[in-house]
mmJSON file of the N, C-alpha and C atoms, coordinates in Angstrom:
{"data_MODEL":{"atom_site":{
"group_PDB":["ATOM","ATOM","ATOM","ATOM","ATOM","ATOM","ATOM","ATOM","ATOM","ATOM","ATOM","ATOM","ATOM","ATOM","ATOM","ATOM","ATOM","ATOM","ATOM","ATOM","ATOM","ATOM","ATOM","ATOM","ATOM","ATOM","ATOM","ATOM","ATOM","ATOM","ATOM","ATOM","ATOM","ATOM","ATOM","ATOM","ATOM","ATOM","ATOM","ATOM","ATOM","ATOM","ATOM","ATOM","ATOM","ATOM","ATOM","ATOM","ATOM","ATOM","ATOM","ATOM","ATOM","ATOM","ATOM","ATOM","ATOM","ATOM","ATOM","ATOM","ATOM","ATOM","ATOM","ATOM","ATOM","ATOM","ATOM","ATOM","ATOM","ATOM","ATOM","ATOM","ATOM","ATOM","ATOM","ATOM","ATOM","ATOM","ATOM","ATOM","ATOM","ATOM","ATOM","ATOM","ATOM","ATOM","ATOM","ATOM","ATOM","ATOM","ATOM","ATOM","ATOM","ATOM","ATOM","ATOM","ATOM","ATOM","ATOM","ATOM","ATOM","ATOM","ATOM","ATOM","ATOM","ATOM","ATOM","ATOM","ATOM","ATOM","ATOM","ATOM","ATOM","ATOM","ATOM","ATOM","ATOM","ATOM","ATOM","ATOM","ATOM","ATOM","ATOM","ATOM","ATOM","ATOM","ATOM","ATOM","ATOM","ATOM","ATOM","ATOM","ATOM","ATOM","ATOM","ATOM","ATOM","ATOM","ATOM","ATOM","ATOM","ATOM","ATOM","ATOM","ATOM","ATOM","ATOM","ATOM","ATOM","ATOM","ATOM","ATOM","ATOM","ATOM","ATOM","ATOM","ATOM","ATOM","ATOM","ATOM","ATOM","ATOM","ATOM","ATOM","ATOM","ATOM","ATOM","ATOM","ATOM","ATOM","ATOM","ATOM","ATOM","ATOM","ATOM","ATOM","ATOM","ATOM","ATOM","ATOM","ATOM","ATOM","ATOM","ATOM","ATOM","ATOM","ATOM","ATOM","ATOM","ATOM","ATOM","ATOM","ATOM","ATOM","ATOM","ATOM","ATOM","ATOM","ATOM","ATOM","ATOM","ATOM","ATOM","ATOM","ATOM","ATOM","ATOM","ATOM","ATOM","ATOM","ATOM","ATOM","ATOM"],
"id":[1,2,3,4,5,6,7,8,9,10,11,12,13,14,15,16,17,18,19,20,21,22,23,24,25,26,27,28,29,30,31,32,33,34,35,36,37,38,39,40,41,42,43,44,45,46,47,48,49,50,51,52,53,54,55,56,57,58,59,60,61,62,63,64,65,66,67,68,69,70,71,72,73,74,75,76,77,78,79,80,81,82,83,84,85,86,87,88,89,90,91,92,93,94,95,96,97,98,99,100,101,102,103,104,105,106,107,108,109,110,111,112,113,114,115,116,117,118,119,120,121,122,123,124,125,126,127,128,129,130,131,132,133,134,135,136,137,138,139,140,141,142,143,144,145,146,147,148,149,150,151,152,153,154,155,156,157,158,159,160,161,162,163,164,165,166,167,168,169,170,171,172,173,174,175,176,177,178,179,180,181,182,183,184,185,186,187,188,189,190,191,192,193,194,195,196,197,198,199,200,201,202,203,204,205,206,207,208,209,210,211,212,213],
"type_symbol":["N","C","C","N","C","C","N","C","C","N","C","C","N","C","C","N","C","C","N","C","C","N","C","C","N","C","C","N","C","C","N","C","C","N","C","C","N","C","C","N","C","C","N","C","C","N","C","C","N","C","C","N","C","C","N","C","C","N","C","C","N","C","C","N","C","C","N","C","C","N","C","C","N","C","C","N","C","C","N","C","C","N","C","C","N","C","C","N","C","C","N","C","C","N","C","C","N","C","C","N","C","C","N","C","C","N","C","C","N","C","C","N","C","C","N","C","C","N","C","C","N","C","C","N","C","C","N","C","C","N","C","C","N","C","C","N","C","C","N","C","C","N","C","C","N","C","C","N","C","C","N","C","C","N","C","C","N","C","C","N","C","C","N","C","C","N","C","C","N","C","C","N","C","C","N","C","C","N","C","C","N","C","C","N","C","C","N","C","C","N","C","C","N","C","C","N","C","C","N","C","C","N","C","C","N","C","C","N","C","C","N","C","C"],
"label_atom_id":["N","CA","C","N","CA","C","N","CA","C","N","CA","C","N","CA","C","N","CA","C","N","CA","C","N","CA","C","N","CA","C","N","CA","C","N","CA","C","N","CA","C","N","CA","C","N","CA","C","N","CA","C","N","CA","C","N","CA","C","N","CA","C","N","CA","C","N","CA","C","N","CA","C","N","CA","C","N","CA","C","N","CA","C","N","CA","C","N","CA","C","N","CA","C","N","CA","C","N","CA","C","N","CA","C","N","CA","C","N","CA","C","N","CA","C","N","CA","C","N","CA","C","N","CA","C","N","CA","C","N","CA","C","N","CA","C","N","CA","C","N","CA","C","N","CA","C","N","CA","C","N","CA","C","N","CA","C","N","CA","C","N","CA","C","N","CA","C","N","CA","C","N","CA","C","N","CA","C","N","CA","C","N","CA","C","N","CA","C","N","CA","C","N","CA","C","N","CA","C","N","CA","C","N","CA","C","N","CA","C","N","CA","C","N","CA","C","N","CA","C","N","CA","C","N","CA","C","N","CA","C","N","CA","C","N","CA","C","N","CA","C","N","CA","C","N","CA","C"],
"label_alt_id":[null,null,null,null,null,null,null,null,null,null,null,null,null,null,null,null,null,null,null,null,null,null,null,null,null,null,null,null,null,null,null,null,null,null,null,null,null,null,null,null,null,null,null,null,null,null,null,null,null,null,null,null,null,null,null,null,null,null,null,null,null,null,null,null,null,null,null,null,null,null,null,null,null,null,null,null,null,null,null,null,null,null,null,null,null,null,null,null,null,null,null,null,null,null,null,null,null,null,null,null,null,null,null,null,null,null,null,null,null,null,null,null,null,null,null,null,null,null,null,null,null,null,null,null,null,null,null,null,null,null,null,null,null,null,null,null,null,null,null,null,null,null,null,null,null,null,null,null,null,null,null,null,null,null,null,null,null,null,null,null,null,null,null,null,null,null,null,null,null,null,null,null,null,null,null,null,null,null,null,null,null,null,null,null,null,null,null,null,null,null,null,null,null,null,null,null,null,null,null,null,null,null,null,null,null,null,null,null,null,null,null,null,null],
"label_comp_id":["UNK","UNK","UNK","UNK","UNK","UNK","UNK","UNK","UNK","UNK","UNK","UNK","UNK","UNK","UNK","UNK","UNK","UNK","UNK","UNK","UNK","UNK","UNK","UNK","UNK","UNK","UNK","UNK","UNK","UNK","UNK","UNK","UNK","UNK","UNK","UNK","UNK","UNK","UNK","UNK","UNK","UNK","UNK","UNK","UNK","UNK","UNK","UNK","UNK","UNK","UNK","UNK","UNK","UNK","UNK","UNK","UNK","UNK","UNK","UNK","UNK","UNK","UNK","UNK","UNK","UNK","UNK","UNK","UNK","UNK","UNK","UNK","UNK","UNK","UNK","UNK","UNK","UNK","UNK","UNK","UNK","UNK","UNK","UNK","UNK","UNK","UNK","UNK","UNK","UNK","UNK","UNK","UNK","UNK","UNK","UNK","UNK","UNK","UNK","UNK","UNK","UNK","UNK","UNK","UNK","UNK","UNK","UNK","UNK","UNK","UNK","UNK","UNK","UNK","UNK","UNK","UNK","UNK","UNK","UNK","UNK","UNK","UNK","UNK","UNK","UNK","UNK","UNK","UNK","UNK","UNK","UNK","UNK","UNK","UNK","UNK","UNK","UNK","UNK","UNK","UNK","UNK","UNK","UNK","UNK","UNK","UNK","UNK","UNK","UNK","UNK","UNK","UNK","UNK","UNK","UNK","UNK","UNK","UNK","UNK","UNK","UNK","UNK","UNK","UNK","UNK","UNK","UNK","UNK","UNK","UNK","UNK","UNK","UNK","UNK","UNK","UNK","UNK","UNK","UNK","UNK","UNK","UNK","UNK","UNK","UNK","UNK","UNK","UNK","UNK","UNK","UNK","UNK","UNK","UNK","UNK","UNK","UNK","UNK","UNK","UNK","UNK","UNK","UNK","UNK","UNK","UNK","UNK","UNK","UNK","UNK","UNK","UNK"],
"label_asym_id":["A","A","A","A","A","A","A","A","A","A","A","A","A","A","A","A","A","A","A","A","A","A","A","A","A","A","A","A","A","A","A","A","A","A","A","A","A","A","A","A","A","A","A","A","A","A","A","A","A","A","A","A","A","A","A","A","A","A","A","A","A","A","A","A","A","A","A","A","A","A","A","A","A","A","A","A","A","A","A","A","A","A","A","A","A","A","A","A","A","A","A","A","A","A","A","A","A","A","A","A","A","A","A","A","A","A","A","A","A","A","A","A","A","A","A","A","A","A","A","A","A","A","A","A","A","A","A","A","A","A","A","A","A","A","A","A","A","A","A","A","A","A","A","A","A","A","A","A","A","A","A","A","A","A","A","A","A","A","A","A","A","A","A","A","A","A","A","A","A","A","A","A","A","A","A","A","A","A","A","A","A","A","A","A","A","A","A","A","A","A","A","A","A","A","A","A","A","A","A","A","A","A","A","A","A","A","A","A","A","A","A","A","A"],
"label_entity_id":["1","1","1","1","1","1","1","1","1","1","1","1","1","1","1","1","1","1","1","1","1","1","1","1","1","1","1","1","1","1","1","1","1","1","1","1","1","1","1","1","1","1","1","1","1","1","1","1","1","1","1","1","1","1","1","1","1","1","1","1","1","1","1","1","1","1","1","1","1","1","1","1","1","1","1","1","1","1","1","1","1","1","1","1","1","1","1","1","1","1","1","1","1","1","1","1","1","1","1","1","1","1","1","1","1","1","1","1","1","1","1","1","1","1","1","1","1","1","1","1","1","1","1","1","1","1","1","1","1","1","1","1","1","1","1","1","1","1","1","1","1","1","1","1","1","1","1","1","1","1","1","1","1","1","1","1","1","1","1","1","1","1","1","1","1","1","1","1","1","1","1","1","1","1","1","1","1","1","1","1","1","1","1","1","1","1","1","1","1","1","1","1","1","1","1","1","1","1","1","1","1","1","1","1","1","1","1","1","1","1","1","1","1"],
"label_seq_id":[1,1,1,2,2,2,3,3,3,4,4,4,5,5,5,6,6,6,7,7,7,8,8,8,9,9,9,10,10,10,11,11,11,12,12,12,13,13,13,14,14,14,15,15,15,16,16,16,17,17,17,18,18,18,19,19,19,20,20,20,21,21,21,22,22,22,23,23,23,24,24,24,25,25,25,26,26,26,27,27,27,28,28,28,29,29,29,30,30,30,31,31,31,32,32,32,33,33,33,34,34,34,35,35,35,36,36,36,37,37,37,38,38,38,39,39,39,40,40,40,41,41,41,42,42,42,43,43,43,44,44,44,45,45,45,46,46,46,47,47,47,48,48,48,49,49,49,50,50,50,51,51,51,52,52,52,53,53,53,54,54,54,55,55,55,56,56,56,57,57,57,58,58,58,59,59,59,60,60,60,61,61,61,62,62,62,63,63,63,64,64,64,65,65,65,66,66,66,67,67,67,68,68,68,69,69,69,70,70,70,71,71,71],
"pdbx_PDB_ins_code":[null,null,null,null,null,null,null,null,null,null,null,null,null,null,null,null,null,null,null,null,null,null,null,null,null,null,null,null,null,null,null,null,null,null,null,null,null,null,null,null,null,null,null,null,null,null,null,null,null,null,null,null,null,null,null,null,null,null,null,null,null,null,null,null,null,null,null,null,null,null,null,null,null,null,null,null,null,null,null,null,null,null,null,null,null,null,null,null,null,null,null,null,null,null,null,null,null,null,null,null,null,null,null,null,null,null,null,null,null,null,null,null,null,null,null,null,null,null,null,null,null,null,null,null,null,null,null,null,null,null,null,null,null,null,null,null,null,null,null,null,null,null,null,null,null,null,null,null,null,null,null,null,null,null,null,null,null,null,null,null,null,null,null,null,null,null,null,null,null,null,null,null,null,null,null,null,null,null,null,null,null,null,null,null,null,null,null,null,null,null,null,null,null,null,null,null,null,null,null,null,null,null,null,null,null,null,null,null,null,null,null,null,null],
"Cartn_x":[-17.896,-16.531,-16.688,-15.714,-15.981,-15.057,-16.001,-15.621,-13.638,-13.302,-11.995,-11.675,-10.41,-10.378,-9.113,-8.796,-7.27,-6.565,-5.486,-4.741,-3.34,-3.079,-1.956,-1.096,0.309,1.257,2.66,3.41,3.689,5.068,6.315,7.241,8.581,9.511,11.224,11.964,12.394,13.159,14.706,16.003,17.092,17.386,16.555,16.445,15.67,14.864,14.635,12.854,11.856,10.649,9.984,9.22,8.081,7.01,6.477,5.074,4.558,3.797,2.818,0.944,0.506,-0.783,-1.146,-2.138,-1.945,-3.629,-4.174,-5.832,-6.122,-6.75,-7.216,-8.617,-9.189,-10.522,-11.328,-9.947,-10.656,-10.735,-11.054,-11.321,-10.511,-9.458,-8.487,-7.423,-6.182,-5.079,-4.163,-3.53,-2.449,-1.101,-0.212,1.046,2.119,1.676,1.992,1.875,0.459,0.101,0.83,0.778,1.617,3.251,3.583,4.751,5.03,4.275,4.474,4.192,3.416,3.756,5.19,5.325,6.081,7.407,7.84,8.766,8.869,7.873,7.32,7.989,7.472,7.911,9.689,10.4,11.465,12.61,12.673,12.507,14.225,15.328,16.837,17.299,15.807,16.403,16.041,16.364,16.289,14.923,14.296,13.059,13.639,14.914,15.317,15.517,15.659,15.886,14.646,13.805,12.103,11.486,11.755,10.637,9.643,9.162,7.81,6.59,6.384,5.687,4.072,3.413,1.751,0.992,-0.543,-1.583,-2.704,-3.133,-4.086,-5.054,-6.338,-7.259,-7.373,-8.077,-7.934,-9.617,-9.94,-11.466,-12.302,-12.029,-12.311,-11.127,-11.201,-9.893,-10.262,-11.809,-11.689,-12.29,-11.969,-12.234,-11.155,-11.084,-10.072,-9.97,-8.7,-8.451,-9.327,-9.427,-10.656,-10.38,-9.124,-8.5,-8.642,-8.579,-8.939,-10.353,-11.638,-12.685,-13.625,-13.614,-14.401,-16.063,-17.403,-18.765,-18.564],
"Cartn_y":[14.141,13.72,12.36,11.791,9.908,9.78,8.37,7.57,7.24,6.968,6.573,5.124,4.818,3.257,3.493,2.019,1.847,0.538,0.9,-0.174,-0.425,-1.924,-2.191,-2.525,-1.427,-2.158,-2.475,-3.647,-4.225,-4.539,-4.361,-4.326,-4.211,-4.769,-4.982,-3.404,-3.157,-2.101,-2.38,-2.385,-2.916,-4.284,-4.972,-6.317,-6.466,-5.564,-5.129,-5.501,-6.362,-6.485,-4.71,-4.277,-2.981,-3.392,-2.4,-2.039,-1.119,-0.095,1.036,0.869,1.713,1.654,2.946,3.205,4.604,4.194,5.556,5.846,6.916,6.677,6.964,6.935,8.14,8.053,7.201,6.468,5.303,3.77,3.309,2.021,0.653,1.525,0.391,1.423,0.959,1.234,0.65,1.371,0.684,0.265,-0.384,-0.344,0.978,1.929,3.127,3.982,3.996,4.611,4.424,3.1,2.655,2.947,2.83,3.363,4.335,5.762,6.692,6.897,6.237,6.602,6.042,5.058,4.652,5.244,6.007,6.693,8.229,8.29,9.632,9.212,8.25,7.702,7.839,7.199,7.115,7.944,9.079,10.355,9.664,9.429,9.136,7.723,7.101,5.684,5.839,5.056,5.57,3.971,4.467,3.629,1.908,2.069,0.923,-0.484,0.667,-0.101,-0.618,-0.544,-0.423,-1.547,-2.937,-4.244,-4.872,-5.574,-6.733,-5.741,-4.643,-4.22,-5.374,-5.163,-5.824,-5.353,-4.73,-3.904,-4.741,-4.755,-5.24,-4.36,-4.59,-3.726,-4.108,-3.081,-3.081,-3.128,-4.171,-4.366,-3.999,-3.73,-3.468,-2.757,-1.603,-0.584,-0.683,-0.476,0.162,-1.069,-2.368,-3.473,-4.088,-4.888,-5.045,-6.795,-7.145,-9.081,-9.973,-10.578,-11.341,-12.045,-12.497,-12.89,-11.414,-10.545,-9.05,-8.769,-9.238,-8.67,-9.233,-8.044,-8.661,-8.388,-9.153,-8.075,-7.278],
"Cartn_z":[-2.517,-2.496,-2.409,-2.793,-3.195,-2.122,-1.918,-0.912,-1.155,0.547,0.258,-0.014,-0.203,-0.585,0.076,0.643,1.067,0.758,0.425,-0.219,0.182,0.665,1.1,0.055,-0.006,-1.421,-0.611,-1.298,-1.304,-2.268,-1.857,-2.429,-1.976,-2.724,-2.574,-2.867,-2.134,-2.175,-1.472,-2.277,-2.052,-1.248,-2.038,-1.577,0.121,0.001,1.311,0.988,2.115,1.754,2.648,1.78,2.285,2.419,2.762,2.672,3.216,2.553,3.162,2.699,3.577,3.106,2.736,1.77,0.757,0.786,0.932,0.877,-0.234,-1.203,-2.552,-2.831,-3.572,-4.085,-4.892,-5.672,-6.931,-6.121,-6.475,-6.386,-6.869,-7.292,-7.895,-8.308,-7.829,-8.06,-9.215,-10.138,-11.112,-10.429,-10.985,-10.297,-10.669,-11.512,-11.785,-10.552,-10.026,-9.107,-8.073,-7.714,-6.514,-6.798,-7.751,-7.716,-7.581,-7.879,-7.66,-6.015,-5.39,-3.765,-3.524,-3.628,-3.127,-3.312,-4.516,-4.786,-4.259,-3.704,-3.421,-1.947,-1.301,-0.138,0.167,-0.601,-0.489,-1.844,-1.565,-2.543,-2.98,-1.68,-2.0,-3.532,-2.878,-3.826,-5.623,-6.342,-8.016,-8.092,-8.875,-9.24,-9.61,-10.502,-10.663,-9.262,-8.431,-6.753,-6.374,-7.231,-6.399,-7.66,-6.858,-7.88,-7.139,-7.876,-6.752,-6.449,-7.364,-6.751,-6.591,-5.399,-5.405,-4.784,-5.098,-4.464,-4.091,-2.688,-2.084,-1.855,-1.777,-1.19,0.031,0.945,2.72,2.644,2.579,2.273,3.867,4.435,6.007,7.103,6.436,7.108,8.72,9.604,10.172,11.271,10.783,11.731,12.112,13.424,14.044,14.021,13.823,13.61,14.666,13.603,14.592,15.723,16.109,17.358,18.599,17.818,19.062,19.015,18.398,18.315,19.965,20.901,21.93,21.679,22.215,21.527,22.892],
"occupancy":[1.0,1.0,1.0,1.0,1.0,1.0,1.0,1.0,1.0,1.0,1.0,1.0,1.0,1.0,1.0,1.0,1.0,1.0,1.0,1.0,1.0,1.0,1.0,1.0,1.0,1.0,1.0,1.0,1.0,1.0,1.0,1.0,1.0,1.0,1.0,1.0,1.0,1.0,1.0,1.0,1.0,1.0,1.0,1.0,1.0,1.0,1.0,1.0,1.0,1.0,1.0,1.0,1.0,1.0,1.0,1.0,1.0,1.0,1.0,1.0,1.0,1.0,1.0,1.0,1.0,1.0,1.0,1.0,1.0,1.0,1.0,1.0,1.0,1.0,1.0,1.0,1.0,1.0,1.0,1.0,1.0,1.0,1.0,1.0,1.0,1.0,1.0,1.0,1.0,1.0,1.0,1.0,1.0,1.0,1.0,1.0,1.0,1.0,1.0,1.0,1.0,1.0,1.0,1.0,1.0,1.0,1.0,1.0,1.0,1.0,1.0,1.0,1.0,1.0,1.0,1.0,1.0,1.0,1.0,1.0,1.0,1.0,1.0,1.0,1.0,1.0,1.0,1.0,1.0,1.0,1.0,1.0,1.0,1.0,1.0,1.0,1.0,1.0,1.0,1.0,1.0,1.0,1.0,1.0,1.0,1.0,1.0,1.0,1.0,1.0,1.0,1.0,1.0,1.0,1.0,1.0,1.0,1.0,1.0,1.0,1.0,1.0,1.0,1.0,1.0,1.0,1.0,1.0,1.0,1.0,1.0,1.0,1.0,1.0,1.0,1.0,1.0,1.0,1.0,1.0,1.0,1.0,1.0,1.0,1.0,1.0,1.0,1.0,1.0,1.0,1.0,1.0,1.0,1.0,1.0,1.0,1.0,1.0,1.0,1.0,1.0,1.0,1.0,1.0,1.0,1.0,1.0,1.0,1.0,1.0,1.0,1.0,1.0],
"B_iso_or_equiv":[0.0,0.0,0.0,0.0,0.0,0.0,0.0,0.0,0.0,0.0,0.0,0.0,0.0,0.0,0.0,0.0,0.0,0.0,0.0,0.0,0.0,0.0,0.0,0.0,0.0,0.0,0.0,0.0,0.0,0.0,0.0,0.0,0.0,0.0,0.0,0.0,0.0,0.0,0.0,0.0,0.0,0.0,0.0,0.0,0.0,0.0,0.0,0.0,0.0,0.0,0.0,0.0,0.0,0.0,0.0,0.0,0.0,0.0,0.0,0.0,0.0,0.0,0.0,0.0,0.0,0.0,0.0,0.0,0.0,0.0,0.0,0.0,0.0,0.0,0.0,0.0,0.0,0.0,0.0,0.0,0.0,0.0,0.0,0.0,0.0,0.0,0.0,0.0,0.0,0.0,0.0,0.0,0.0,0.0,0.0,0.0,0.0,0.0,0.0,0.0,0.0,0.0,0.0,0.0,0.0,0.0,0.0,0.0,0.0,0.0,0.0,0.0,0.0,0.0,0.0,0.0,0.0,0.0,0.0,0.0,0.0,0.0,0.0,0.0,0.0,0.0,0.0,0.0,0.0,0.0,0.0,0.0,0.0,0.0,0.0,0.0,0.0,0.0,0.0,0.0,0.0,0.0,0.0,0.0,0.0,0.0,0.0,0.0,0.0,0.0,0.0,0.0,0.0,0.0,0.0,0.0,0.0,0.0,0.0,0.0,0.0,0.0,0.0,0.0,0.0,0.0,0.0,0.0,0.0,0.0,0.0,0.0,0.0,0.0,0.0,0.0,0.0,0.0,0.0,0.0,0.0,0.0,0.0,0.0,0.0,0.0,0.0,0.0,0.0,0.0,0.0,0.0,0.0,0.0,0.0,0.0,0.0,0.0,0.0,0.0,0.0,0.0,0.0,0.0,0.0,0.0,0.0,0.0,0.0,0.0,0.0,0.0,0.0],
"pdbx_formal_charge":[null,null,null,null,null,null,null,null,null,null,null,null,null,null,null,null,null,null,null,null,null,null,null,null,null,null,null,null,null,null,null,null,null,null,null,null,null,null,null,null,null,null,null,null,null,null,null,null,null,null,null,null,null,null,null,null,null,null,null,null,null,null,null,null,null,null,null,null,null,null,null,null,null,null,null,null,null,null,null,null,null,null,null,null,null,null,null,null,null,null,null,null,null,null,null,null,null,null,null,null,null,null,null,null,null,null,null,null,null,null,null,null,null,null,null,null,null,null,null,null,null,null,null,null,null,null,null,null,null,null,null,null,null,null,null,null,null,null,null,null,null,null,null,null,null,null,null,null,null,null,null,null,null,null,null,null,null,null,null,null,null,null,null,null,null,null,null,null,null,null,null,null,null,null,null,null,null,null,null,null,null,null,null,null,null,null,null,null,null,null,null,null,null,null,null,null,null,null,null,null,null,null,null,null,null,null,null,null,null,null,null,null,null],
"auth_seq_id":[1,1,1,2,2,2,3,3,3,4,4,4,5,5,5,6,6,6,7,7,7,8,8,8,9,9,9,10,10,10,11,11,11,12,12,12,13,13,13,14,14,14,15,15,15,16,16,16,17,17,17,18,18,18,19,19,19,20,20,20,21,21,21,22,22,22,23,23,23,24,24,24,25,25,25,26,26,26,27,27,27,28,28,28,29,29,29,30,30,30,31,31,31,32,32,32,33,33,33,34,34,34,35,35,35,36,36,36,37,37,37,38,38,38,39,39,39,40,40,40,41,41,41,42,42,42,43,43,43,44,44,44,45,45,45,46,46,46,47,47,47,48,48,48,49,49,49,50,50,50,51,51,51,52,52,52,53,53,53,54,54,54,55,55,55,56,56,56,57,57,57,58,58,58,59,59,59,60,60,60,61,61,61,62,62,62,63,63,63,64,64,64,65,65,65,66,66,66,67,67,67,68,68,68,69,69,69,70,70,70,71,71,71],
"auth_comp_id":["UNK","UNK","UNK","UNK","UNK","UNK","UNK","UNK","UNK","UNK","UNK","UNK","UNK","UNK","UNK","UNK","UNK","UNK","UNK","UNK","UNK","UNK","UNK","UNK","UNK","UNK","UNK","UNK","UNK","UNK","UNK","UNK","UNK","UNK","UNK","UNK","UNK","UNK","UNK","UNK","UNK","UNK","UNK","UNK","UNK","UNK","UNK","UNK","UNK","UNK","UNK","UNK","UNK","UNK","UNK","UNK","UNK","UNK","UNK","UNK","UNK","UNK","UNK","UNK","UNK","UNK","UNK","UNK","UNK","UNK","UNK","UNK","UNK","UNK","UNK","UNK","UNK","UNK","UNK","UNK","UNK","UNK","UNK","UNK","UNK","UNK","UNK","UNK","UNK","UNK","UNK","UNK","UNK","UNK","UNK","UNK","UNK","UNK","UNK","UNK","UNK","UNK","UNK","UNK","UNK","UNK","UNK","UNK","UNK","UNK","UNK","UNK","UNK","UNK","UNK","UNK","UNK","UNK","UNK","UNK","UNK","UNK","UNK","UNK","UNK","UNK","UNK","UNK","UNK","UNK","UNK","UNK","UNK","UNK","UNK","UNK","UNK","UNK","UNK","UNK","UNK","UNK","UNK","UNK","UNK","UNK","UNK","UNK","UNK","UNK","UNK","UNK","UNK","UNK","UNK","UNK","UNK","UNK","UNK","UNK","UNK","UNK","UNK","UNK","UNK","UNK","UNK","UNK","UNK","UNK","UNK","UNK","UNK","UNK","UNK","UNK","UNK","UNK","UNK","UNK","UNK","UNK","UNK","UNK","UNK","UNK","UNK","UNK","UNK","UNK","UNK","UNK","UNK","UNK","UNK","UNK","UNK","UNK","UNK","UNK","UNK","UNK","UNK","UNK","UNK","UNK","UNK","UNK","UNK","UNK","UNK","UNK","UNK"],
"auth_asym_id":["A","A","A","A","A","A","A","A","A","A","A","A","A","A","A","A","A","A","A","A","A","A","A","A","A","A","A","A","A","A","A","A","A","A","A","A","A","A","A","A","A","A","A","A","A","A","A","A","A","A","A","A","A","A","A","A","A","A","A","A","A","A","A","A","A","A","A","A","A","A","A","A","A","A","A","A","A","A","A","A","A","A","A","A","A","A","A","A","A","A","A","A","A","A","A","A","A","A","A","A","A","A","A","A","A","A","A","A","A","A","A","A","A","A","A","A","A","A","A","A","A","A","A","A","A","A","A","A","A","A","A","A","A","A","A","A","A","A","A","A","A","A","A","A","A","A","A","A","A","A","A","A","A","A","A","A","A","A","A","A","A","A","A","A","A","A","A","A","A","A","A","A","A","A","A","A","A","A","A","A","A","A","A","A","A","A","A","A","A","A","A","A","A","A","A","A","A","A","A","A","A","A","A","A","A","A","A","A","A","A","A","A","A"],
"auth_atom_id":["N","CA","C","N","CA","C","N","CA","C","N","CA","C","N","CA","C","N","CA","C","N","CA","C","N","CA","C","N","CA","C","N","CA","C","N","CA","C","N","CA","C","N","CA","C","N","CA","C","N","CA","C","N","CA","C","N","CA","C","N","CA","C","N","CA","C","N","CA","C","N","CA","C","N","CA","C","N","CA","C","N","CA","C","N","CA","C","N","CA","C","N","CA","C","N","CA","C","N","CA","C","N","CA","C","N","CA","C","N","CA","C","N","CA","C","N","CA","C","N","CA","C","N","CA","C","N","CA","C","N","CA","C","N","CA","C","N","CA","C","N","CA","C","N","CA","C","N","CA","C","N","CA","C","N","CA","C","N","CA","C","N","CA","C","N","CA","C","N","CA","C","N","CA","C","N","CA","C","N","CA","C","N","CA","C","N","CA","C","N","CA","C","N","CA","C","N","CA","C","N","CA","C","N","CA","C","N","CA","C","N","CA","C","N","CA","C","N","CA","C","N","CA","C","N","CA","C","N","CA","C","N","CA","C","N","CA","C","N","CA","C","N","CA","C","N","CA","C"],
"pdbx_PDB_model_num":[1,1,1,1,1,1,1,1,1,1,1,1,1,1,1,1,1,1,1,1,1,1,1,1,1,1,1,1,1,1,1,1,1,1,1,1,1,1,1,1,1,1,1,1,1,1,1,1,1,1,1,1,1,1,1,1,1,1,1,1,1,1,1,1,1,1,1,1,1,1,1,1,1,1,1,1,1,1,1,1,1,1,1,1,1,1,1,1,1,1,1,1,1,1,1,1,1,1,1,1,1,1,1,1,1,1,1,1,1,1,1,1,1,1,1,1,1,1,1,1,1,1,1,1,1,1,1,1,1,1,1,1,1,1,1,1,1,1,1,1,1,1,1,1,1,1,1,1,1,1,1,1,1,1,1,1,1,1,1,1,1,1,1,1,1,1,1,1,1,1,1,1,1,1,1,1,1,1,1,1,1,1,1,1,1,1,1,1,1,1,1,1,1,1,1,1,1,1,1,1,1,1,1,1,1,1,1,1,1,1,1,1,1]
}}}
């Protein structure tokens, strides 16, 4: 079984900024894959209501932000 990779998908839906986190086995995510995740999340929205899709890898999913770190 391959390693899981996490991605943050940011997008605009009906002029509202949104984002979701998804996990997949591939090291890269295509815009088409990201759109499929978004459309699955928003089944009642049409595809043309979803714009400006941006994908960012989450490189350290288990780490805490620096200001919360306590040794």
